[in-house]
Short mmCIF file of C-alpha atoms in Angstrom, two decimals:
data_model
loop_
_atom_site.label_atom_id
_atom_site.label_comp_id
_atom_site.label_asym_id
_atom_site.label_seq_id
_atom_site.Cartn_x
_atom_site.Cartn_y
_atom_site.Cartn_z
CA MET A 762 10.56 32.67 -39.83
CA PRO A 763 14.22 31.76 -40.36
CA LEU A 764 16.03 30.86 -37.77
CA PRO A 765 18.99 33.52 -36.25
CA PRO A 766 22.34 33.02 -37.66
CA LEU A 767 24.94 30.78 -35.65
CA SER A 768 28.01 32.86 -33.86
CA PRO A 769 31.27 30.77 -34.82
CA GLU A 770 31.31 29.87 -31.03
CA GLN A 771 28.15 28.21 -31.88
CA LEU A 772 29.39 26.37 -34.75
CA VAL A 773 32.22 24.74 -32.18
CA LYS A 774 30.54 21.10 -31.32
CA PRO A 775 31.89 20.67 -27.32
CA ARG A 776 34.11 17.74 -26.78
CA HIS A 777 32.50 14.45 -25.71
CA PHE A 778 28.65 16.43 -26.26
CA GLU A 779 26.91 13.19 -26.96
CA LEU A 780 28.60 11.59 -23.55
CA ARG A 781 28.09 14.92 -21.49
CA MET A 782 24.11 14.75 -22.14
CA SER A 783 24.11 11.20 -21.95
CA LEU A 784 25.13 11.22 -18.24
CA ILE A 785 22.87 14.32 -18.01
CA TYR A 786 20.12 11.90 -18.43
CA ALA A 787 21.30 9.41 -16.84
CA THR A 788 21.65 10.84 -13.70
CA LEU A 789 18.76 13.36 -13.87
CA PHE A 790 15.74 10.59 -14.14
CA VAL A 791 17.08 8.61 -11.21
CA SER A 792 15.91 11.38 -8.23
CA LEU A 793 12.43 11.70 -10.54
CA GLY A 794 12.35 7.23 -10.38
CA THR A 795 12.50 7.27 -6.58
CA HIS A 796 10.34 10.09 -6.24
CA VAL A 797 7.29 8.87 -7.82
CA PRO A 798 6.57 5.41 -6.86
CA TYR A 799 8.29 5.92 -2.80
CA PHE A 800 7.83 9.21 -1.96
CA PRO A 801 3.72 8.34 -1.33
CA LEU A 802 5.16 5.09 0.50
CA TRP A 803 7.76 7.58 2.93
CA LEU A 804 4.32 10.18 3.53
CA GLU A 805 2.86 7.25 4.92
CA ALA A 806 5.30 5.78 6.48
CA LYS A 807 5.99 9.35 8.81
CA GLY A 808 2.20 9.24 9.59
CA PHE A 809 0.39 11.15 7.14
CA ASP A 810 -3.17 10.18 6.01
CA ALA A 811 -4.44 9.87 2.56
CA ARG A 812 -5.96 13.47 2.12
CA GLU A 813 -2.77 15.19 3.43
CA ILE A 814 -0.48 13.39 0.89
CA ALA A 815 -2.69 14.23 -2.18
CA VAL A 816 -2.18 17.51 -1.20
CA ILE A 817 1.14 17.07 -0.72
CA LEU A 818 1.70 15.80 -3.94
CA ALA A 819 -1.23 18.16 -5.70
CA ALA A 820 0.17 21.32 -4.38
CA PRO A 821 3.79 21.40 -6.09
CA MET A 822 1.65 20.31 -9.82
CA PHE A 823 -0.34 23.72 -9.43
CA LEU A 824 2.45 25.89 -8.63
CA ARG A 825 5.27 24.10 -11.21
CA VAL A 826 2.50 24.93 -13.85
CA VAL A 827 3.02 28.19 -13.49
CA THR A 828 7.06 28.35 -12.49
CA THR A 829 8.10 25.93 -15.06
CA PRO A 830 7.22 28.65 -18.13
CA LEU A 831 9.08 31.02 -16.28
CA LEU A 832 12.23 29.35 -15.81
CA THR A 833 12.54 28.05 -19.10
CA ALA A 834 11.64 31.19 -20.47
CA LEU A 835 15.06 32.89 -18.20
CA ALA A 836 17.26 30.48 -19.26
CA ASP A 837 16.80 31.40 -23.07
CA ARG A 838 17.77 34.78 -21.97
CA ALA A 839 20.81 33.94 -20.30
CA ALA A 840 24.38 33.48 -21.27
CA ASP A 841 24.14 30.03 -21.62
CA ARG A 842 21.38 27.54 -20.05
CA ALA A 843 24.07 25.58 -19.05
CA ASN A 844 24.59 27.85 -16.27
CA VAL A 845 20.86 28.07 -15.01
CA TYR A 846 21.17 23.93 -15.19
CA ILE A 847 23.58 23.82 -12.87
CA GLY A 848 21.54 26.59 -10.30
CA LEU A 849 18.47 24.42 -10.92
CA VAL A 850 19.86 21.49 -9.45
CA GLY A 851 22.58 22.79 -7.21
CA ALA A 852 19.15 24.77 -5.45
CA ALA A 853 17.27 21.18 -5.64
CA LEU A 854 20.15 19.25 -3.44
CA LEU A 855 19.96 21.91 -1.52
CA LEU A 856 16.02 22.19 -0.87
CA SER A 857 15.76 17.99 -0.63
CA ALA A 858 17.85 18.54 2.55
CA GLY A 859 14.93 19.81 4.06
CA TYR A 860 13.04 16.44 3.91
CA PHE A 861 15.75 15.73 6.39
CA LEU A 862 14.43 18.13 9.10
CA PRO A 863 11.33 17.09 11.63
CA PRO A 864 8.44 15.92 8.97
CA THR A 865 5.55 17.71 9.94
CA TYR A 866 2.88 18.15 7.52
CA ALA A 867 4.01 21.99 6.70
CA MET A 868 7.33 21.44 6.90
CA VAL A 869 6.90 18.80 4.06
CA LEU A 870 4.31 20.24 2.32
CA THR A 871 7.09 23.92 2.00
CA VAL A 872 9.88 21.55 1.13
CA SER A 873 7.90 20.13 -1.69
CA MET A 874 6.40 23.46 -3.19
CA ALA A 875 10.05 25.30 -2.93
CA LEU A 876 11.46 21.73 -4.18
CA THR A 877 8.96 21.45 -7.30
CA ILE A 878 10.28 25.23 -8.69
CA VAL A 879 13.60 24.23 -9.48
CA TRP A 880 13.37 20.46 -9.95
CA THR A 881 10.63 20.41 -12.56
CA PRO A 882 12.14 22.55 -15.47
CA GLN A 883 15.40 20.27 -15.42
CA SER A 884 14.06 18.08 -17.60
CA PRO A 885 12.71 20.46 -20.23
CA MET A 886 16.39 22.64 -20.24
CA ALA A 887 17.74 19.58 -20.79
CA ASP A 888 15.99 18.53 -23.34
CA SER A 889 17.29 22.16 -24.77
CA LEU A 890 20.68 21.70 -24.39
CA ALA A 891 20.31 18.34 -26.28
CA LEU A 892 18.31 19.33 -29.07
CA SER A 893 20.87 22.19 -29.49
CA GLY A 894 23.19 19.77 -30.48
CA VAL A 895 20.73 17.96 -32.95
CA ARG A 896 20.04 20.91 -34.65
CA ARG A 897 23.74 22.56 -34.78
CA PHE A 898 25.60 18.79 -34.65
CA GLY A 899 23.31 16.33 -36.49
CA SER A 900 23.94 14.58 -32.33
CA ASN A 901 21.22 11.82 -31.92
CA TYR A 902 18.55 12.43 -29.55
CA THR A 903 16.72 9.17 -28.40
CA SER A 904 20.95 7.88 -28.47
CA MET A 905 21.79 10.27 -25.23
CA ARG A 906 17.82 10.24 -24.26
CA LYS A 907 17.41 6.40 -23.54
CA TRP A 908 20.21 6.86 -20.59
CA GLY A 909 17.54 9.22 -18.85
CA SER A 910 15.09 5.92 -19.49
CA ILE A 911 17.43 3.37 -18.43
CA SER A 912 18.07 5.46 -15.20
CA TYR A 913 14.48 5.80 -14.70
CA LEU A 914 14.19 2.14 -14.66
CA PHE A 915 17.19 1.42 -12.38
CA ALA A 916 15.43 3.31 -9.89
CA ASN A 917 12.54 1.98 -10.05
CA VAL A 918 14.00 -1.67 -9.39
CA ALA A 919 16.64 -0.48 -7.42
CA GLY A 920 14.88 1.80 -4.85
CA GLY A 921 12.51 -1.40 -4.64
CA PHE A 922 15.69 -3.36 -3.13
CA ILE A 923 16.81 -0.75 -0.85
CA LEU A 924 13.71 -0.35 0.69
CA ALA A 925 13.19 -3.67 1.58
CA ALA A 926 16.02 -3.73 3.09
CA THR A 927 16.25 -0.46 4.92
CA GLY A 928 12.44 0.53 4.77
CA SER A 929 10.30 3.51 3.62
CA GLY A 930 12.84 6.04 5.55
CA ALA A 931 15.56 5.79 2.80
CA VAL A 932 13.59 7.67 0.07
CA PRO A 933 14.77 11.09 1.08
CA ALA A 934 18.68 9.81 1.41
CA ILE A 935 17.80 8.04 -1.95
CA ILE A 936 16.99 12.01 -3.41
CA PHE A 937 19.56 13.75 -2.06
CA MET A 938 22.04 11.40 -2.92
CA ALA A 939 20.66 11.26 -6.56
CA LEU A 940 20.33 15.10 -6.96
CA ALA A 941 24.07 15.23 -5.73
CA ALA A 942 25.14 13.31 -8.64
CA ALA A 943 23.31 15.22 -11.26
CA LEU A 944 25.29 18.19 -9.86
CA ALA A 945 28.35 16.57 -10.40
CA ALA A 946 27.10 15.96 -13.92
CA ALA A 947 25.61 19.26 -14.50
CA LEU A 948 28.87 20.61 -13.77
CA LEU A 949 30.06 18.92 -16.81
CA ALA A 950 27.28 20.17 -19.15
CA PRO A 951 28.23 21.26 -23.10
CA ARG A 952 28.02 25.51 -23.21
CA MET A 953 25.79 26.20 -25.31
CA GLY A 954 24.86 29.75 -25.46
CA ARG A 955 21.75 31.56 -25.99
CA PRO A 956 19.15 28.88 -28.15
CA ARG A 957 18.19 30.31 -31.47
CA ARG A 958 14.81 29.69 -30.66
CA SER A 959 12.91 29.48 -27.45
CA SER A 960 12.78 27.13 -25.69
CA PRO A 961 9.47 24.30 -25.73
CA LEU A 962 7.98 26.31 -22.70
CA SER A 963 8.89 29.56 -23.49
CA ALA A 964 6.47 31.69 -21.66
CA ALA A 965 7.22 34.42 -24.25
CA ASP A 966 6.44 32.49 -27.24
CA ILE A 967 3.56 30.83 -25.26
CA GLN A 968 2.10 34.69 -24.79
CA HIS A 969 3.15 35.41 -28.30
CA SER A 970 1.30 32.50 -29.98
CA ALA A 971 -1.34 31.36 -27.55
CA PRO A 972 -4.47 33.20 -29.54
CA LYS A 973 -3.61 31.83 -32.62
CA LEU A 974 -3.97 28.12 -31.52
CA LEU A 975 -6.96 29.11 -29.36
CA ASN A 976 -9.09 26.97 -31.91
CA ALA A 977 -11.63 24.44 -31.17
CA TYR A 978 -9.65 21.70 -32.72
CA PHE A 979 -6.01 22.04 -30.94
CA LEU A 980 -8.16 22.92 -27.63
CA TYR A 981 -10.50 20.17 -27.74
CA PHE A 982 -7.66 17.75 -27.90
CA SER A 983 -4.92 19.38 -25.72
CA ILE A 984 -7.99 19.87 -23.25
CA GLY A 985 -8.66 15.91 -23.77
CA VAL A 986 -5.25 14.79 -23.36
CA GLY A 987 -4.72 16.60 -20.32
CA VAL A 988 -7.87 14.87 -19.14
CA ILE A 989 -6.72 11.30 -19.90
CA THR A 990 -3.42 11.78 -18.59
CA ALA A 991 -5.03 13.00 -15.09
CA SER A 992 -6.93 9.86 -14.73
CA HIS A 993 -3.55 8.21 -13.65
CA ALA A 994 -3.39 10.94 -10.74
CA PHE A 995 -5.01 8.04 -8.33
CA LEU A 996 -2.31 5.14 -9.91
CA TYR A 997 0.96 7.58 -9.16
CA GLY A 998 -0.20 8.88 -5.69
CA PHE A 999 -1.54 5.69 -3.95
CA VAL A 1000 -0.71 2.49 -6.02
CA SER A 1001 2.37 1.86 -4.36
CA ILE A 1002 0.59 2.42 -0.77
CA TYR A 1003 -2.07 0.15 -2.17
CA TRP A 1004 0.32 -2.90 -2.68
CA LYS A 1005 2.43 -2.27 0.71
CA SER A 1006 -1.25 -2.64 2.27
CA ILE A 1007 -1.56 -6.00 0.86
CA GLY A 1008 1.47 -7.54 1.39
CA ILE A 1009 3.55 -6.74 -1.91
CA GLY A 1010 7.17 -6.40 -0.67
CA ASP A 1011 9.51 -2.66 -1.58
CA SER A 1012 11.28 -5.14 -4.05
CA VAL A 1013 8.30 -6.02 -6.16
CA VAL A 1014 6.80 -2.79 -5.96
CA GLY A 1015 9.68 -1.47 -7.45
CA LEU A 1016 9.82 -4.52 -10.20
CA LEU A 1017 6.05 -3.35 -10.83
CA TRP A 1018 6.95 0.13 -11.73
CA ALA A 1019 9.62 -0.72 -13.68
CA TRP A 1020 7.41 -3.35 -16.24
CA GLY A 1021 5.07 -0.20 -16.90
CA VAL A 1022 8.01 1.77 -18.19
CA VAL A 1023 9.67 -0.97 -19.96
CA SER A 1024 5.87 -1.66 -21.52
CA GLU A 1025 6.29 2.19 -22.52
CA VAL A 1026 9.72 1.65 -24.26
CA CYS A 1027 8.19 -1.21 -26.44
CA MET A 1028 5.81 0.87 -27.17
CA PHE A 1029 7.82 3.75 -28.74
CA MET A 1030 9.67 1.13 -30.68
CA MET A 1031 6.76 -1.09 -32.13
CA PHE A 1032 4.69 2.20 -32.77
CA THR A 1033 6.37 3.20 -36.44
CA ARG A 1034 5.63 -0.08 -37.55
CA PHE A 1035 2.51 -0.92 -36.33
CA PHE A 1036 0.69 2.47 -35.18
CA ASN A 1037 2.03 4.59 -37.43
CA SER A 1038 -0.67 5.03 -40.01
CA PHE A 1039 -3.56 5.44 -37.44
CA SER A 1040 -5.04 8.77 -37.08
CA VAL A 1041 -4.33 11.50 -34.28
CA VAL A 1042 -7.96 10.43 -33.22
CA SER A 1043 -7.53 6.63 -33.26
CA ILE A 1044 -4.60 7.13 -31.12
CA MET A 1045 -5.98 8.89 -28.68
CA VAL A 1046 -9.27 6.75 -28.59
CA MET A 1047 -7.11 3.72 -27.78
CA ALA A 1048 -5.06 5.20 -25.33
CA GLY A 1049 -8.08 6.30 -23.15
CA VAL A 1050 -10.21 2.94 -23.97
CA GLY A 1051 -6.93 1.47 -22.53
CA SER A 1052 -7.07 3.96 -19.27
CA ILE A 1053 -10.62 3.04 -18.90
CA ALA A 1054 -9.87 -0.86 -19.17
CA ARG A 1055 -6.74 -0.53 -16.38
CA TRP A 1056 -9.06 1.44 -14.13
CA ILE A 1057 -11.14 -1.17 -14.29
CA ALA A 1058 -9.32 -3.63 -13.75
CA PHE A 1059 -6.29 -2.46 -10.99
CA PRO A 1060 -9.59 -3.02 -8.36
CA LEU A 1061 -10.34 -6.77 -9.57
CA VAL A 1062 -6.81 -8.15 -9.77
CA TRP A 1063 -6.41 -9.12 -5.81
CA PRO A 1064 -10.33 -10.01 -5.42
CA LEU A 1065 -9.94 -12.31 -8.20
CA GLY A 1066 -7.33 -14.02 -6.91
CA LEU A 1067 -4.79 -13.42 -10.17
CA GLY A 1068 -2.29 -12.33 -7.38
CA ILE A 1069 0.95 -10.26 -8.61
CA ALA A 1070 1.07 -11.32 -11.94
CA GLY A 1071 -2.42 -10.01 -12.80
CA PHE A 1072 -0.68 -6.61 -11.55
CA PHE A 1073 1.92 -7.08 -13.73
CA ALA A 1074 -0.44 -8.10 -16.60
CA VAL A 1075 -2.47 -4.44 -15.85
CA GLN A 1076 1.07 -2.18 -15.87
CA THR A 1077 1.84 -3.90 -19.13
CA LEU A 1078 -1.77 -1.14 -20.31
CA HIS A 1079 0.90 1.42 -19.76
CA ALA A 1080 2.12 1.19 -22.93
CA VAL A 1081 -1.38 2.04 -24.47
CA SER A 1082 -2.59 4.43 -21.75
CA VAL A 1083 0.70 6.36 -21.39
CA ALA A 1084 2.65 6.10 -24.31
CA LEU A 1085 -0.15 6.57 -27.15
CA VAL A 1086 -0.80 9.22 -24.88
CA LEU A 1087 2.33 11.10 -25.29
CA ILE A 1088 3.04 9.81 -29.13
CA GLY A 1089 -0.35 10.97 -30.13
CA LEU A 1090 -0.19 14.36 -28.86
CA GLN A 1091 3.22 15.35 -30.50
CA LYS A 1092 2.33 13.37 -33.56
CA MET A 1093 -1.14 16.16 -33.31
CA ILE A 1094 1.39 18.68 -32.91
CA GLY A 1095 3.76 17.95 -35.89
CA GLU A 1096 0.75 17.05 -38.36
CA THR A 1097 -1.29 20.62 -37.51
CA ILE A 1098 0.83 23.06 -35.81
CA SER A 1099 2.86 25.28 -37.97
CA GLU A 1100 7.01 24.92 -36.86
CA GLU A 1101 7.02 28.44 -35.47
CA ARG A 1102 3.99 27.71 -33.22
CA THR A 1103 5.36 24.30 -31.61
CA GLY A 1104 6.49 25.96 -28.97
CA ALA A 1105 3.43 27.52 -27.87
CA ALA A 1106 1.68 24.67 -28.39
CA GLN A 1107 4.32 22.25 -26.32
CA GLY A 1108 3.14 24.88 -23.53
CA ILE A 1109 -0.37 24.86 -23.88
CA ALA A 1110 -0.49 21.31 -24.08
CA TYR A 1111 2.12 20.88 -20.63
CA PHE A 1112 -0.13 23.33 -19.18
CA SER A 1113 -3.34 21.09 -19.58
CA ASN A 1114 -1.50 18.05 -18.61
CA GLY A 1115 -0.01 19.84 -14.84
CA PHE A 1116 -3.45 21.18 -13.85
CA PHE A 1117 -5.93 18.59 -14.56
CA MET A 1118 -3.23 16.15 -13.19
CA ALA A 1119 -2.90 18.41 -9.91
CA LEU A 1120 -6.84 18.38 -9.56
CA VAL A 1121 -7.52 15.16 -9.76
CA THR A 1122 -4.64 14.52 -7.39
CA LEU A 1123 -6.35 16.86 -4.78
CA ALA A 1124 -9.25 14.47 -5.38
CA SER A 1125 -7.53 11.29 -5.23
CA GLY A 1126 -6.52 11.42 -1.67
CA PRO A 1127 -10.20 11.45 -0.46
CA LEU A 1128 -10.98 8.71 -2.95
CA TYR A 1129 -8.43 6.38 -1.17
CA ASP A 1130 -9.20 7.18 2.33
CA ARG A 1131 -12.79 6.52 1.34
CA PHE A 1132 -12.61 3.68 -0.80
CA GLY A 1133 -9.12 2.36 -0.19
CA VAL A 1134 -8.42 0.50 -4.16
CA ASP A 1135 -11.65 0.82 -5.46
CA GLY A 1136 -11.49 4.63 -5.53
CA PHE A 1137 -9.67 3.53 -9.27
CA PHE A 1138 -13.28 2.94 -10.43
CA ALA A 1139 -13.58 6.74 -9.98
CA MET A 1140 -10.74 7.43 -12.62
CA VAL A 1141 -13.29 5.82 -14.79
CA PRO A 1142 -15.62 8.74 -15.94
CA VAL A 1143 -12.24 11.23 -15.70
CA ALA A 1144 -11.15 9.44 -18.48
CA LEU A 1145 -14.23 8.88 -20.19
CA VAL A 1146 -14.36 12.96 -20.44
CA GLY A 1147 -10.87 13.22 -21.91
CA LEU A 1148 -12.31 10.51 -24.31
CA VAL A 1149 -15.60 13.08 -25.29
CA LEU A 1150 -13.73 16.03 -25.65
CA ILE A 1151 -10.89 13.77 -28.21
CA GLY A 1152 -14.28 13.23 -29.77
CA LEU A 1153 -15.21 16.95 -29.91
CA ALA A 1154 -11.71 17.70 -31.59
CA ALA A 1155 -12.12 14.97 -34.17
CA ARG A 1156 -15.60 16.76 -34.99
CA SER A 1157 -13.73 19.86 -35.54
CA ALA A 1158 -10.55 18.64 -36.81
CA PRO A 1159 -9.21 21.29 -39.43
CA GLN A 1160 -8.26 20.54 -43.15
CA ARG A 1161 -5.09 22.79 -43.27
CA ARG A 1162 -2.18 23.50 -40.65
CA VAL A 1163 -3.45 25.67 -37.85
CA GLY A 1164 -1.49 28.34 -35.73
CA ARG A 1165 -0.01 30.17 -38.94
#
C-alpha cells in the first residue's frame, strides 16, 4: 500500500530537528526512570501493604492497555501530533501533583490511574514524531533515542543518591520536577503535521488488520513474549522494597537498577555481531531461559552470602531476559509481517505485554506479602509457560510472510 504524498509543508525540515527530539527523549525518561524503581518505596513508606501496592501498580496497567491505542489514534487525526504531546505532558504534570495530597489508598489509586492515561502514550508519540523525521529527512533514530536511555540511567543513579539524602518522601517531587522539564522540552517539539501512516498503536489500524494477524504463529509468539515479559512483574514491583529490607541503601539500589539498563544497552550494541544469525525462536528461548535463571538466582543471593556483588551479577541477566525479548519480538515482526500490517502487529503485541504484566503484578502483592523474596520462585512457572508458547509458535511457523 503506497504512502500518501507529502505536502509542501511536510517537506520542510524543522530547524534543529534532531536536537529538539533528543531533548524530548532526555526529559521524557527521567520521570519514568524515577517511577519504576522508587515509586514502590514511596508507597511502602506511606504505609501501604504489599497487596495495596500491587493493586496501585497493576490497575493503571489494565487501564493503559485500552487508553493508549485510543489516544495515539487521536493524535494521528490531529492537525499536529506535537500539540497532542504537549497536552499530554501538561496534563501529566498537573495530575502528578495529586501525589502531594494526603496519601490515602483511594487517593493514590485514583491519581495513578488518571496519570497513566496521559503518561503512557508520551513515549510512543515521541517515537512517532522521531520516525517521521527518519522517513522524511533521513534523521538517525538511534542518535536521538539514546538520550532517553541515558536519562533513564541518570534517573536511576541520581534518584538513589537523592533518596539516600532525603528519604523516599522525595519521589513525588522528583517526578513532578521531571515532568515540568519534559513540558518545557515539549513546547519545543518540532511540528510535523499528520503522519503519512498511522502510528504503531493506532486503534483503527489494529481493528482493520487484526483479523489477518490472528494466525497460530503470531498469536503463540506474541502471547509467549507477553508472558515472559510478565514474569518480570515481581521484580519491578517489589525488588526495591526487598533490597531496602535487607539493609541496602537507596544509592546502591539506584546503581543496581542502572546496571540492569547498562546490560540491556550492551546487548543492543552487540546483538548484530553475536546473535543476528539466530532464529527468532532461538532468541526467545534464550530470553526465557535467562528469565528462569534470574528468578531462581535472586532469592539465593543473600542467603548464600554473595552480597551486593551477587545482585549485580544477577542484574546482568537483564541483557538476556529483557533485551533479547525486545529485539526478538521486533525481529519476528520484521521477518514475517508485511509493512502495511506492522502497526497492528505492534499494537497487538503491546496489548499482550500490558495485559499479562498487569495480571502478574496484581498477583505479586500477595506473593511478596506471604513469601517475601521467595516469591521470585513463582515467576519461574510463568516464564516456563511463555517458553511453551514460544515452542508452539515454532511448530506453526509460516513459510512465508503473514498478515497480507
